[in-house]
Amino acid sequence: MKIRVNTLTIKENLNEIKGKIETACKNSNRNPDEITIVAVTKYVSETTAKSVLEAGIKHLGENRDQPFLSKYEAIGTEATWHFIGSLQSRKVKNIINKVDYIHSLDRLSLAKEINKRTDKPIKCFVQVNVSGEEQKHGLSANEVLPFIKELQQFEKIIVVGLMTMAPHTDDEQLIRSVFKRLKEIQEEAMDLNLANAPCNELSMGMSNDFTIAVEEGATFIRLGSSLVGSE
Ligand SMILES: *Cc1c(COP(=O)(O)O)cnc(C)c1O
């Protein structure tokens, strides 16, 4: 069944989500203002993506280049754009000067291409495969700090933080341990005090685990199905 998602449904979803964020913030002594919701629009049309903006969310996320470009065509710079999917080097040039954040930096060859193609300094998250699942992209935990140091050679890459995806499981403790670990690595990265790597952000938490992510320090949560639904 196809359900059209409109601004009203998105607003209702958003209210519910904000309530959960508030509770998670109370549980962990955090301020909800520290958390930015990125609406992941990969399951929905351009029209629905526009409704997301009307519902008051400015940050939109896409994980593939063509769907991103169609949305960008329709919406343009009114949104702040997050590229959250794995990125092939040959596709960098198509998107790099249209996106504001890249959440999936995971190798030097990609960093090199980004640095070459971008017109301006670009905010990147280093993607970490904390759980070590084989099918997941990202660096293993022990590769992160050396990688961030190496990125210093690319003057247009700003490492704003780390990103991870938790395993898809009902095991809350396992999910929580993944987020905790990412936070630890982020703090170690911050302590490097590198000019191009402030590394003070954490992109973690999706529809099924964002409350845990908020409790563990997420500053960007990436919400698709729970916020914008799917069409
Ligand atoms: C699809 C996707 C999301 C959103 O997923 P939901 O479970 O629908 O919230 C978040 N992050 C990444 C990297 C994704 O690919």
Short mmCIF file of C-alpha atoms and ligand atoms in Angstrom, two decimals:
data_model
loop_
_atom_site.label_atom_id
_atom_site.label_comp_id
_atom_site.label_asym_id
_atom_site.label_seq_id
_atom_site.Cartn_x
_atom_site.Cartn_y
_atom_site.Cartn_z
CA MET A 1 0.00 0.00 0.00
CA LYS A 2 1.27 3.44 -0.86
CA ILE A 3 0.60 6.09 1.70
CA ARG A 4 1.23 9.70 0.83
CA VAL A 5 3.17 11.36 3.54
CA ASN A 6 2.27 15.00 4.02
CA THR A 7 3.52 17.87 6.13
CA LEU A 8 0.97 17.11 8.83
CA THR A 9 2.03 13.49 9.28
CA ILE A 10 5.65 14.56 9.34
CA LYS A 11 4.86 17.17 12.00
CA GLU A 12 3.10 14.54 14.08
CA ASN A 13 6.02 12.16 13.72
CA LEU A 14 8.39 14.97 14.59
CA ASN A 15 6.50 15.82 17.78
CA GLU A 16 6.66 12.23 18.90
CA ILE A 17 10.37 12.03 18.09
CA LYS A 18 11.09 15.30 19.90
CA GLY A 19 9.34 13.91 22.98
CA LYS A 20 11.57 10.87 22.89
CA ILE A 21 14.68 13.02 22.42
CA GLU A 22 13.68 15.09 25.45
CA THR A 23 13.28 11.98 27.58
CA ALA A 24 16.61 10.59 26.40
CA CYS A 25 18.23 13.97 27.17
CA LYS A 26 16.74 14.00 30.68
CA ASN A 27 18.07 10.48 31.24
CA SER A 28 21.56 11.57 30.27
CA ASN A 29 21.70 15.18 31.46
CA ARG A 30 21.90 16.60 27.98
CA ASN A 31 20.37 19.60 26.26
CA PRO A 32 18.09 18.73 23.31
CA ASP A 33 19.54 21.74 21.45
CA GLU A 34 22.75 19.74 20.99
CA ILE A 35 20.97 17.30 18.72
CA THR A 36 20.32 17.89 15.04
CA ILE A 37 17.78 15.75 13.25
CA VAL A 38 18.76 14.77 9.74
CA ALA A 39 15.66 13.65 7.84
CA VAL A 40 16.65 10.77 5.59
CA THR A 41 14.54 11.16 2.46
CA LYS A 42 15.86 8.18 0.50
CA TYR A 43 12.52 6.33 0.70
CA VAL A 44 10.37 9.25 -0.45
CA SER A 45 9.67 11.58 -3.37
CA GLU A 46 10.89 15.12 -3.97
CA THR A 47 7.43 16.36 -3.00
CA THR A 48 7.64 14.67 0.36
CA ALA A 49 11.15 15.95 0.87
CA LYS A 50 9.72 19.45 0.41
CA SER A 51 7.10 18.66 3.04
CA VAL A 52 9.90 17.82 5.42
CA LEU A 53 11.23 21.35 5.04
CA GLU A 54 7.75 22.76 5.57
CA ALA A 55 7.50 20.73 8.75
CA GLY A 56 10.52 22.69 9.98
CA ILE A 57 13.44 20.35 9.40
CA LYS A 58 16.30 21.88 7.44
CA HIS A 59 18.73 18.98 7.35
CA LEU A 60 18.11 16.35 4.69
CA GLY A 61 20.08 13.17 4.06
CA GLU A 62 20.42 10.95 0.99
CA ASN A 63 22.57 7.90 0.45
CA ARG A 64 22.90 7.62 -3.33
CA ASP A 65 24.07 10.14 -5.88
CA GLN A 66 21.23 10.12 -8.42
CA PRO A 67 18.35 10.36 -5.92
CA PHE A 68 20.31 13.06 -4.12
CA LEU A 69 20.71 15.04 -7.35
CA SER A 70 16.98 14.82 -8.11
CA LYS A 71 16.13 16.12 -4.67
CA TYR A 72 18.76 18.83 -4.92
CA GLU A 73 17.33 19.85 -8.28
CA ALA A 74 13.89 20.25 -6.69
CA ILE A 75 14.95 21.88 -3.43
CA GLY A 76 18.40 23.42 -3.85
CA THR A 77 20.23 25.28 -1.14
CA GLU A 78 17.18 25.80 1.05
CA ALA A 79 18.15 22.56 2.76
CA THR A 80 21.40 21.60 4.43
CA TRP A 81 22.43 18.43 2.60
CA HIS A 82 23.98 15.35 4.18
CA PHE A 83 25.40 12.56 2.07
CA ILE A 84 25.10 9.48 4.29
CA GLY A 85 25.79 6.56 1.97
CA SER A 86 28.96 4.88 0.85
CA LEU A 87 30.50 6.97 -1.88
CA GLN A 88 32.39 5.74 -4.92
CA SER A 89 35.31 7.98 -5.79
CA ARG A 90 34.20 8.43 -9.39
CA LYS A 91 30.89 9.90 -8.17
CA VAL A 92 32.43 12.51 -5.91
CA LYS A 93 32.56 15.18 -8.60
CA ASN A 94 28.79 14.92 -9.21
CA ILE A 95 27.78 15.75 -5.70
CA ILE A 96 30.63 17.35 -3.82
CA ASN A 97 29.81 20.98 -4.46
CA LYS A 98 26.16 20.49 -3.60
CA VAL A 99 26.43 18.70 -0.25
CA ASP A 100 27.21 20.29 3.11
CA TYR A 101 28.25 17.17 5.02
CA ILE A 102 29.60 13.77 4.08
CA HIS A 103 29.02 11.05 6.67
CA SER A 104 30.86 8.22 4.97
CA LEU A 105 34.54 9.10 4.67
CA ASP A 106 36.29 5.75 5.07
CA ARG A 107 39.44 5.69 2.93
CA LEU A 108 42.33 7.89 1.82
CA SER A 109 41.60 7.50 -1.88
CA LEU A 110 38.13 8.96 -1.28
CA ALA A 111 39.58 11.79 0.81
CA LYS A 112 42.01 12.58 -1.97
CA GLU A 113 39.25 12.78 -4.57
CA ILE A 114 37.03 14.90 -2.30
CA ASN A 115 39.91 17.28 -1.62
CA LYS A 116 40.61 17.58 -5.33
CA ARG A 117 37.01 18.20 -6.40
CA THR A 118 35.60 20.39 -3.69
CA ASP A 119 35.58 24.16 -4.14
CA LYS A 120 35.40 24.88 -0.42
CA PRO A 121 36.32 23.19 2.85
CA ILE A 122 33.91 20.29 3.33
CA LYS A 123 32.62 18.87 6.61
CA CYS A 124 33.17 15.13 6.85
CA PHE A 125 32.41 12.39 9.32
CA VAL A 126 34.77 9.46 9.39
CA GLN A 127 32.66 6.31 9.21
CA VAL A 128 33.57 3.66 11.75
CA ASN A 129 32.52 0.03 11.71
CA VAL A 130 32.50 -0.30 15.47
CA SER A 131 30.62 -3.57 15.53
CA GLY A 132 33.02 -5.17 13.04
CA GLU A 133 30.20 -6.67 10.97
CA GLU A 134 31.61 -7.81 7.66
CA GLN A 135 28.95 -6.25 5.44
CA LYS A 136 29.35 -2.80 7.00
CA HIS A 137 31.44 0.01 5.59
CA GLY A 138 33.81 2.00 7.70
CA LEU A 139 37.16 1.78 9.43
CA SER A 140 37.74 -0.53 12.33
CA ALA A 141 38.11 1.21 15.67
CA ASN A 142 41.90 0.97 15.81
CA GLU A 143 42.32 2.49 12.34
CA VAL A 144 40.49 5.72 13.13
CA LEU A 145 43.16 7.84 14.82
CA PRO A 146 45.94 7.07 12.30
CA PHE A 147 43.46 7.78 9.50
CA ILE A 148 42.48 11.15 10.94
CA LYS A 149 46.15 12.08 11.27
CA GLU A 150 46.74 11.17 7.63
CA LEU A 151 43.79 13.33 6.58
CA GLN A 152 45.74 16.40 7.68
CA GLN A 153 47.43 16.39 4.27
CA PHE A 154 44.07 17.27 2.67
CA GLU A 155 43.55 20.91 3.49
CA LYS A 156 39.90 21.08 2.41
CA ILE A 157 38.71 18.16 4.51
CA ILE A 158 37.35 19.05 7.93
CA VAL A 159 36.75 16.08 10.18
CA VAL A 160 33.76 17.30 12.17
CA GLY A 161 33.18 13.95 13.84
CA LEU A 162 32.61 10.22 13.62
CA MET A 163 29.68 8.25 12.23
CA THR A 164 28.54 4.71 12.80
CA MET A 165 25.62 2.39 12.21
CA ALA A 166 24.73 0.04 15.04
CA PRO A 167 23.89 -3.58 14.29
CA HIS A 168 20.29 -4.29 13.42
CA THR A 169 19.26 -6.14 16.56
CA ASP A 170 16.91 -6.05 19.54
CA ASP A 171 19.88 -6.35 21.86
CA GLU A 172 19.85 -2.91 23.44
CA GLN A 173 23.06 -3.52 25.37
CA LEU A 174 24.91 -4.39 22.20
CA ILE A 175 23.66 -1.26 20.44
CA ARG A 176 24.56 0.87 23.45
CA SER A 177 28.07 -0.57 23.62
CA VAL A 178 28.64 0.36 19.97
CA PHE A 179 27.58 3.97 20.58
CA LYS A 180 29.66 4.19 23.76
CA ARG A 181 32.71 2.95 21.90
CA LEU A 182 32.25 5.52 19.13
CA LYS A 183 32.05 8.26 21.74
CA GLU A 184 35.32 7.06 23.30
CA ILE A 185 37.10 7.10 19.95
CA GLN A 186 35.67 10.54 19.22
CA GLU A 187 37.11 11.88 22.47
CA GLU A 188 40.50 10.41 21.64
CA ALA A 189 40.32 12.03 18.20
CA MET A 190 39.40 15.39 19.75
CA ASP A 191 42.39 15.09 22.06
CA LEU A 192 44.70 14.95 19.04
CA ASN A 193 43.97 18.68 18.69
CA LEU A 194 44.44 18.67 14.95
CA ALA A 195 43.66 21.85 13.04
CA ASN A 196 41.41 20.22 10.45
CA ALA A 197 39.81 17.73 12.82
CA PRO A 198 37.76 19.34 15.59
CA CYS A 199 35.90 16.02 15.75
CA ASN A 200 33.30 17.21 18.24
CA GLU A 201 30.24 15.67 16.56
CA LEU A 202 28.78 12.16 16.62
CA SER A 203 26.49 10.99 13.83
CA MET A 204 24.74 7.97 15.27
CA GLY A 205 21.21 6.73 15.78
CA MET A 206 18.52 5.80 13.27
CA SER A 207 14.78 5.21 13.61
CA ASN A 208 15.06 2.12 15.76
CA ASP A 209 17.91 3.17 18.04
CA PHE A 210 18.08 6.98 18.19
CA THR A 211 17.01 7.24 21.83
CA ILE A 212 19.96 5.08 22.87
CA ALA A 213 22.25 7.12 20.60
CA VAL A 214 21.07 10.37 22.20
CA GLU A 215 21.70 8.95 25.67
CA GLU A 216 25.23 8.04 24.54
CA GLY A 217 26.07 11.44 23.07
CA ALA A 218 24.81 11.66 19.48
CA THR A 219 24.77 15.18 18.04
CA PHE A 220 23.34 14.21 14.63
CA ILE A 221 20.66 11.52 14.38
CA ARG A 222 19.62 10.21 10.97
CA LEU A 223 15.91 9.43 10.79
CA GLY A 224 14.16 7.91 7.80
CA SER A 225 11.16 5.65 8.33
CA SER A 226 10.08 6.98 11.74
CA LEU A 227 10.04 10.57 10.53
CA VAL A 228 9.20 10.72 6.85
CA GLY A 229 7.79 7.20 6.41
CA SER A 230 8.27 5.47 3.08
CA GLU A 231 6.30 5.68 -0.14
C1 LIG B 1 18.61 4.73 5.54
C2 LIG B 1 19.60 5.25 6.48
C3 LIG B 1 19.20 5.86 7.67
C4 LIG B 1 17.77 5.98 8.11
O1 LIG B 1 17.19 4.74 8.38
P1 LIG B 1 15.84 4.57 9.20
O2 LIG B 1 16.03 3.30 9.94
O3 LIG B 1 14.74 4.51 8.21
O4 LIG B 1 15.71 5.72 10.13
C5 LIG B 1 20.21 6.37 8.50
N1 LIG B 1 21.51 6.28 8.17
C6 LIG B 1 21.93 5.70 7.04
C7 LIG B 1 23.38 5.64 6.74
C8 LIG B 1 20.99 5.15 6.15
O5 LIG B 1 21.41 4.57 5.02
#
